Every structure is written in C-alpha cells, then in structure tokens.
Amino acid sequence: MSITTESELIGMKKVSDVVAYTLKEMKNYAKPGMTTKELDDFGASILKEFGANSAPFMTYKFPGWTCISVNHEFCHGIPSKNRILKEGDLINIDVSAELDGYWSDNGNSFVLGDDIHQHQNLVNASKEILQKAIHHIKGGVKIADVGFLMETEAKKRGYKVIKNLGGHGIGRSLHEQPDELLNYKNKFDQRRFKKNSVVAIETFISTSSTYTVELNDGWTMVGNKGGYMAQHEHTIVVTDGKPIILTEMNGVWN
C-alpha cells in the first residue's frame, strides 16, 4: 500500500506495534523444554488480547497462528506439540497479523539460551545486513541494488543468501506489490522503491544453501543443501530519507 493519509499511517503503526510486541514477548517466553505449540499458543493469546488476527491463518489457512522454525527448518515451520525446544536451538519466529484492515509482518531468528552450536555469528550477520539494507532504502533507490547490497554483505561474512525467498509489499493484505524483494541482484529488475509505500524487508542468510525446498507437510521449508538460515524482518514506510521502521519495538536490533 501507499500511505496517503494520517489515519492510514496510524492504522499501520497500530498493527505493527501489535506484531512487534507479540514477537518480542514470544522470544522472551521461549525456554528449553517448551513445545513450539505452547510458544505459538502464547503468541496467539497476545494477538487475541489486541483484537488482531493471525495473517498466515487468515490468508492461507496455515496450521498455526505464527510460523516457528527450528534448526534445519528455514521458514514456515508448523507449531507442534511434538517439537520440544532445546538449549542452543536456532529458532525463527515470524509474526504477521491483521488489525482493523491493516496488515504488518516481522520476524526474528535467535539462539535459545547458550550458543552451544555456534549459530550466533549467523544471527548477527542477518541482523546487521537487515539494518544496512533498510538504511539504504528511500524513494527512487533501485530494488535490485538493495538485493546486491544484501548478497555482498553476506558473502563478505562467509555466508550465502536464499534466492527463492524475498520481502514484499504489505498494508491492506499480507502480500502486495512490490513482490520479490530479493536478497541478491536481479539484473532484469528495473523497479525502484516508491516514497510512502509500505514494504516488509527480510534477510535470508544461509550457511550452505541457496534455495529452499518444501517438506511433505506442504509448509515447512528447508535448504536445498542443508545447513542453517537466519531471517530478520521489519515492516517499513519508504520516505525521501530515513525509512519509518514500523516494527522497531520488536527489539531485533537490541
């Protein structure tokens, strides 16, 4: 969507605060020994408290309220009462929701407890790359140039990017134009970011894989060459200068 009125900006800020708060609280609530279903139910209770609706459930009938992916699962992990969290797990939580006709999306990868499997460097790389990318975005900047920046920064740190996942426009629905805001330079993409547009910017930084493949459950994505992936995501409003980071209170950069 494009923000044209003050009330639209207020609506986007409101739903973004809800998804950001939910994500932050879910990260703080996650503990070894807990199931991903318990963690998802906790997130669902917060969304319900604010009168917000789970975006993946509303849009795709996803079998959960939030996406929770663990270790070799890259994204779209289904919350399960059989998946028990352990010390040192690499966890990704992606929370998106609708409130009063506005939609917002954010995600966070983190290490649970002690970093016994050495995932923290990957997590830090993803956070830093998201920050660099977002601060590079303003009206008129080429979408492909931001993808180039993301891949360059990943390579510099010894990592790869996932090529079949990307950020997206958002606002009046979960996925809008511009779609395919990729983590690498698509030389055929001549599009530019537009002032006042709302976009969800995401990193997909990987140790071994460059593509994701879907598991038999029809949702969960893993790497084509295995390994691990970290994802971080903010919903932003593009301006002539510094973007408005609507989901900043999720604490991803703290």
GROMACS .gro file of C-alpha atoms in nm:
model
  254
    1MET     CA    1   0.000   0.000   0.000
    2SER     CA    2   0.093   0.362  -0.027
    3ILE     CA    3   0.036   0.585   0.276
    4THR     CA    4  -0.179   0.878   0.165
    5THR     CA    5  -0.346   0.990   0.489
    6GLU     CA    6  -0.255   1.031   0.856
    7SER     CA    7  -0.521   0.774   0.951
    8GLU     CA    8  -0.354   0.513   0.729
    9LEU     CA    9  -0.020   0.575   0.899
   10ILE     CA   10  -0.188   0.546   1.241
   11GLY     CA   11  -0.354   0.217   1.133
   12MET     CA   12  -0.021   0.077   1.013
   13LYS     CA   13   0.156   0.188   1.332
   14LYS     CA   14  -0.109   0.023   1.546
   15VAL     CA   15  -0.094  -0.322   1.381
   16SER     CA   16   0.286  -0.301   1.359
   17ASP     CA   17   0.312  -0.233   1.732
   18VAL     CA   18   0.099  -0.543   1.792
   19VAL     CA   19   0.310  -0.780   1.578
   20ALA     CA   20   0.634  -0.630   1.712
   21TYR     CA   21   0.522  -0.667   2.075
   22THR     CA   22   0.399  -1.023   2.012
   23LEU     CA   23   0.730  -1.124   1.854
   24LYS     CA   24   0.934  -0.971   2.135
   25GLU     CA   25   0.724  -1.138   2.404
   26MET     CA   26   0.738  -1.477   2.228
   27LYS     CA   27   1.118  -1.460   2.211
   28ASN     CA   28   1.133  -1.377   2.584
   29TYR     CA   29   0.885  -1.656   2.665
   30ALA     CA   30   1.073  -1.930   2.473
   31LYS     CA   31   1.251  -2.175   2.705
   32PRO     CA   32   1.417  -2.518   2.668
   33GLY     CA   33   1.164  -2.796   2.736
   34MET     CA   34   0.873  -2.599   2.589
   35THR     CA   35   0.694  -2.717   2.273
   36THR     CA   36   0.660  -2.492   1.969
   37LYS     CA   37   0.282  -2.534   2.006
   38GLU     CA   38   0.298  -2.383   2.358
   39LEU     CA   39   0.502  -2.093   2.223
   40ASP     CA   40   0.256  -2.042   1.936
   41ASP     CA   41  -0.044  -2.051   2.173
   42PHE     CA   42   0.125  -1.785   2.386
   43GLY     CA   43   0.168  -1.563   2.078
   44ALA     CA   44  -0.194  -1.626   1.977
   45SER     CA   45  -0.317  -1.513   2.320
   46ILE     CA   46  -0.135  -1.178   2.277
   47LEU     CA   47  -0.277  -1.122   1.928
   48LYS     CA   48  -0.625  -1.204   2.062
   49GLU     CA   49  -0.580  -0.959   2.350
   50PHE     CA   50  -0.530  -0.678   2.096
   51GLY     CA   51  -0.813  -0.797   1.871
   52ALA     CA   52  -0.566  -0.886   1.592
   53ASN     CA   53  -0.595  -1.182   1.357
   54SER     CA   54  -0.316  -1.419   1.252
   55ALA     CA   55  -0.223  -1.328   0.893
   56PRO     CA   56  -0.096  -1.672   0.779
   57PHE     CA   57  -0.410  -1.837   0.917
   58MET     CA   58  -0.644  -1.577   0.763
   59THR     CA   59  -0.468  -1.572   0.427
   60TYR     CA   60  -0.356  -1.931   0.374
   61LYS     CA   61  -0.526  -2.135   0.650
   62PHE     CA   62  -0.177  -2.203   0.787
   63PRO     CA   63  -0.197  -2.467   1.066
   64GLY     CA   64  -0.075  -2.232   1.339
   65TRP     CA   65  -0.103  -1.870   1.447
   66THR     CA   66   0.264  -1.786   1.391
   67CYS     CA   67   0.546  -1.958   1.199
   68ILE     CA   68   0.808  -2.119   1.425
   69SER     CA   69   1.106  -2.283   1.256
   70VAL     CA   70   1.381  -2.467   1.444
   71ASN     CA   71   1.739  -2.551   1.339
   72HIS     CA   72   1.739  -2.701   0.986
   73GLU     CA   73   1.387  -2.567   0.921
   74PHE     CA   74   1.438  -2.238   0.735
   75CYS     CA   75   1.087  -2.092   0.743
   76HIS     CA   76   0.711  -2.161   0.762
   77GLY     CA   77   0.763  -2.417   1.040
   78ILE     CA   78   0.433  -2.552   1.178
   79PRO     CA   79   0.397  -2.521   1.558
   80SER     CA   80   0.377  -2.871   1.706
   81LYS     CA   81   0.316  -3.031   2.045
   82ASN     CA   82   0.584  -3.286   1.945
   83ARG     CA   83   0.862  -3.032   1.880
   84ILE     CA   84   1.043  -2.961   2.206
   85LEU     CA   85   1.283  -2.669   2.221
   86LYS     CA   86   1.637  -2.735   2.341
   87GLU     CA   87   1.928  -2.528   2.469
   88GLY     CA   88   2.126  -2.380   2.178
   89ASP     CA   89   1.849  -2.424   1.918
   90LEU     CA   90   1.841  -2.176   1.631
   91ILE     CA   91   1.480  -2.055   1.635
   92ASN     CA   92   1.295  -1.833   1.390
   93ILE     CA   93   0.962  -1.677   1.482
   94ASP     CA   94   0.765  -1.492   1.216
   95VAL     CA   95   0.461  -1.297   1.334
   96SER     CA   96   0.221  -1.128   1.093
   97ALA     CA   97  -0.130  -1.006   1.168
   98GLU     CA   98  -0.431  -0.802   1.059
   99LEU     CA   99  -0.596  -0.536   1.273
  100ASP     CA  100  -0.875  -0.302   1.158
  101GLY     CA  101  -0.798  -0.373   0.791
  102TYR     CA  102  -0.422  -0.313   0.818
  103TRP     CA  103  -0.153  -0.581   0.796
  104SER     CA  104   0.205  -0.597   0.926
  105ASP     CA  105   0.483  -0.857   0.933
  106ASN     CA  106   0.807  -0.913   1.126
  107GLY     CA  107   1.049  -1.195   1.201
  108ASN     CA  108   1.341  -1.278   1.429
  109SER     CA  109   1.598  -1.557   1.438
  110PHE     CA  110   1.777  -1.612   1.769
  111VAL     CA  111   1.971  -1.869   1.968
  112LEU     CA  112   1.783  -2.020   2.263
  113GLY     CA  113   1.998  -1.995   2.575
  114ASP     CA  114   2.369  -2.068   2.537
  115ASP     CA  115   2.518  -2.069   2.187
  116ILE     CA  116   2.647  -2.426   2.215
  117HIS     CA  117   2.617  -2.491   1.838
  118GLN     CA  118   2.779  -2.162   1.726
  119HIS     CA  119   2.479  -2.007   1.549
  120GLN     CA  120   2.520  -1.656   1.691
  121ASN     CA  121   2.751  -1.529   1.415
  122LEU     CA  122   2.491  -1.622   1.154
  123VAL     CA  123   2.218  -1.448   1.355
  124ASN     CA  124   2.433  -1.136   1.395
  125ALA     CA  125   2.511  -1.128   1.022
  126SER     CA  126   2.141  -1.140   0.935
  127LYS     CA  127   2.056  -0.857   1.179
  128GLU     CA  128   2.340  -0.636   1.057
  129ILE     CA  129   2.254  -0.693   0.691
  130LEU     CA  130   1.889  -0.606   0.752
  131GLN     CA  131   1.995  -0.285   0.924
  132LYS     CA  132   2.229  -0.187   0.639
  133ALA     CA  133   1.968  -0.269   0.375
  134ILE     CA  134   1.690  -0.072   0.544
  135HIS     CA  135   1.910   0.233   0.593
  136HIS     CA  136   1.990   0.222   0.220
  137ILE     CA  137   1.623   0.233   0.119
  138LYS     CA  138   1.449   0.554   0.015
  139GLY     CA  139   1.225   0.666  -0.268
  140GLY     CA  140   1.397   0.619  -0.606
  141VAL     CA  141   1.651   0.356  -0.492
  142LYS     CA  142   1.659   0.050  -0.718
  143ILE     CA  143   1.515  -0.262  -0.557
  144ALA     CA  144   1.789  -0.473  -0.722
  145ASP     CA  145   2.061  -0.253  -0.568
  146VAL     CA  146   1.938  -0.336  -0.218
  147GLY     CA  147   1.944  -0.706  -0.312
  148PHE     CA  148   2.302  -0.661  -0.433
  149LEU     CA  149   2.397  -0.497  -0.102
  150MET     CA  150   2.245  -0.789   0.094
  151GLU     CA  151   2.428  -1.057  -0.103
  152THR     CA  152   2.758  -0.865  -0.098
  153GLU     CA  153   2.739  -0.824   0.280
  154ALA     CA  154   2.651  -1.195   0.324
  155LYS     CA  155   2.945  -1.308   0.110
  156LYS     CA  156   3.179  -1.075   0.299
  157ARG     CA  157   3.089  -1.266   0.616
  158GLY     CA  158   3.124  -1.610   0.454
  159TYR     CA  159   2.751  -1.674   0.406
  160LYS     CA  160   2.508  -1.723   0.119
  161VAL     CA  161   2.158  -1.584   0.051
  162ILE     CA  162   1.842  -1.775  -0.031
  163LYS     CA  163   1.734  -1.689  -0.385
  164ASN     CA  164   1.373  -1.808  -0.389
  165LEU     CA  165   1.252  -1.613  -0.085
  166GLY     CA  166   1.204  -1.237  -0.064
  167GLY     CA  167   1.044  -0.943   0.108
  168HIS     CA  168   0.719  -0.793  -0.017
  169GLY     CA  169   0.477  -0.505  -0.017
  170ILE     CA  170   0.220  -0.511   0.264
  171GLY     CA  171  -0.053  -0.298   0.419
  172ARG     CA  172  -0.405  -0.385   0.301
  173SER     CA  173  -0.318  -0.756   0.272
  174LEU     CA  174  -0.026  -0.978   0.371
  175HIS     CA  175   0.148  -0.987   0.033
  176GLU     CA  176   0.121  -0.694  -0.208
  177GLN     CA  177   0.328  -0.527  -0.478
  178PRO     CA  178   0.619  -0.480  -0.496
  179ASP     CA  179   0.679  -0.855  -0.459
  180GLU     CA  180   1.009  -1.043  -0.476
  181LEU     CA  181   1.229  -0.801  -0.281
  182LEU     CA  182   1.518  -1.041  -0.320
  183ASN     CA  183   1.845  -1.082  -0.129
  184TYR     CA  184   2.053  -1.067  -0.447
  185LYS     CA  185   2.074  -0.852  -0.759
  186ASN     CA  186   1.823  -0.946  -1.027
  187LYS     CA  187   1.969  -0.756  -1.323
  188PHE     CA  188   1.634  -0.768  -1.504
  189ASP     CA  189   1.455  -0.589  -1.220
  190GLN     CA  190   1.436  -0.218  -1.301
  191ARG     CA  191   1.184  -0.131  -1.028
  192ARG     CA  192   1.255   0.136  -0.770
  193PHE     CA  193   1.126   0.188  -0.417
  194LYS     CA  194   0.846   0.443  -0.408
  195LYS     CA  195   0.806   0.711  -0.145
  196ASN     CA  196   0.519   0.642   0.101
  197SER     CA  197   0.499   0.272   0.007
  198VAL     CA  198   0.487   0.008   0.283
  199VAL     CA  199   0.719  -0.291   0.247
  200ALA     CA  200   0.834  -0.584   0.457
  201ILE     CA  201   1.211  -0.616   0.419
  202GLU     CA  202   1.357  -0.958   0.503
  203THR     CA  203   1.701  -1.117   0.514
  204PHE     CA  204   1.752  -1.484   0.431
  205ILE     CA  205   2.116  -1.554   0.524
  206SER     CA  206   2.237  -1.911   0.496
  207THR     CA  207   2.539  -2.127   0.579
  208SER     CA  208   2.517  -2.377   0.291
  209SER     CA  209   2.203  -2.349   0.078
  210THR     CA  210   2.094  -2.102  -0.189
  211TYR     CA  211   1.738  -2.229  -0.239
  212THR     CA  212   1.465  -2.364  -0.014
  213VAL     CA  213   1.258  -2.674  -0.078
  214GLU     CA  214   0.925  -2.766   0.078
  215LEU     CA  215   0.882  -3.066   0.306
  216ASN     CA  216   0.596  -3.314   0.272
  217ASP     CA  217   0.385  -3.124   0.526
  218GLY     CA  218   0.321  -2.868   0.249
  219TRP     CA  219   0.458  -2.575   0.452
  220THR     CA  220   0.798  -2.615   0.614
  221MET     CA  221   1.094  -2.504   0.402
  222VAL     CA  222   1.449  -2.640   0.439
  223GLY     CA  223   1.770  -2.572   0.248
  224ASN     CA  224   1.844  -2.750  -0.082
  225LYS     CA  225   2.194  -2.820   0.054
  226GLY     CA  226   2.107  -2.833   0.424
  227GLY     CA  227   2.270  -2.608   0.680
  228TYR     CA  228   2.105  -2.325   0.869
  229MET     CA  229   1.939  -1.995   0.788
  230ALA     CA  230   1.872  -1.675   0.984
  231GLN     CA  231   1.588  -1.439   0.894
  232HIS     CA  232   1.509  -1.093   1.028
  233GLU     CA  233   1.224  -0.876   0.905
  234HIS     CA  234   1.084  -0.530   0.959
  235THR     CA  235   0.782  -0.358   0.806
  236ILE     CA  236   0.881  -0.007   0.695
  237VAL     CA  237   0.743   0.302   0.524
  238VAL     CA  238   0.969   0.429   0.244
  239THR     CA  239   1.037   0.805   0.261
  240ASP     CA  240   1.266   1.057   0.089
  241GLY     CA  241   1.517   0.998   0.367
  242LYS     CA  242   1.540   0.756   0.658
  243PRO     CA  243   1.259   0.494   0.643
  244ILE     CA  244   0.997   0.474   0.918
  245ILE     CA  245   1.056   0.135   1.082
  246LEU     CA  246   0.704   0.045   1.194
  247THR     CA  247   0.802  -0.274   1.379
  248GLU     CA  248   1.108  -0.129   1.554
  249MET     CA  249   0.980  -0.213   1.903
  250ASN     CA  250   1.029  -0.588   1.839
  251GLY     CA  251   1.381  -0.547   1.981
  252VAL     CA  252   1.554  -0.738   1.699
  253TRP     CA  253   1.843  -0.489   1.696
  254ASN     CA  254   1.877  -0.462   2.075
   0.00000   0.00000   0.00000
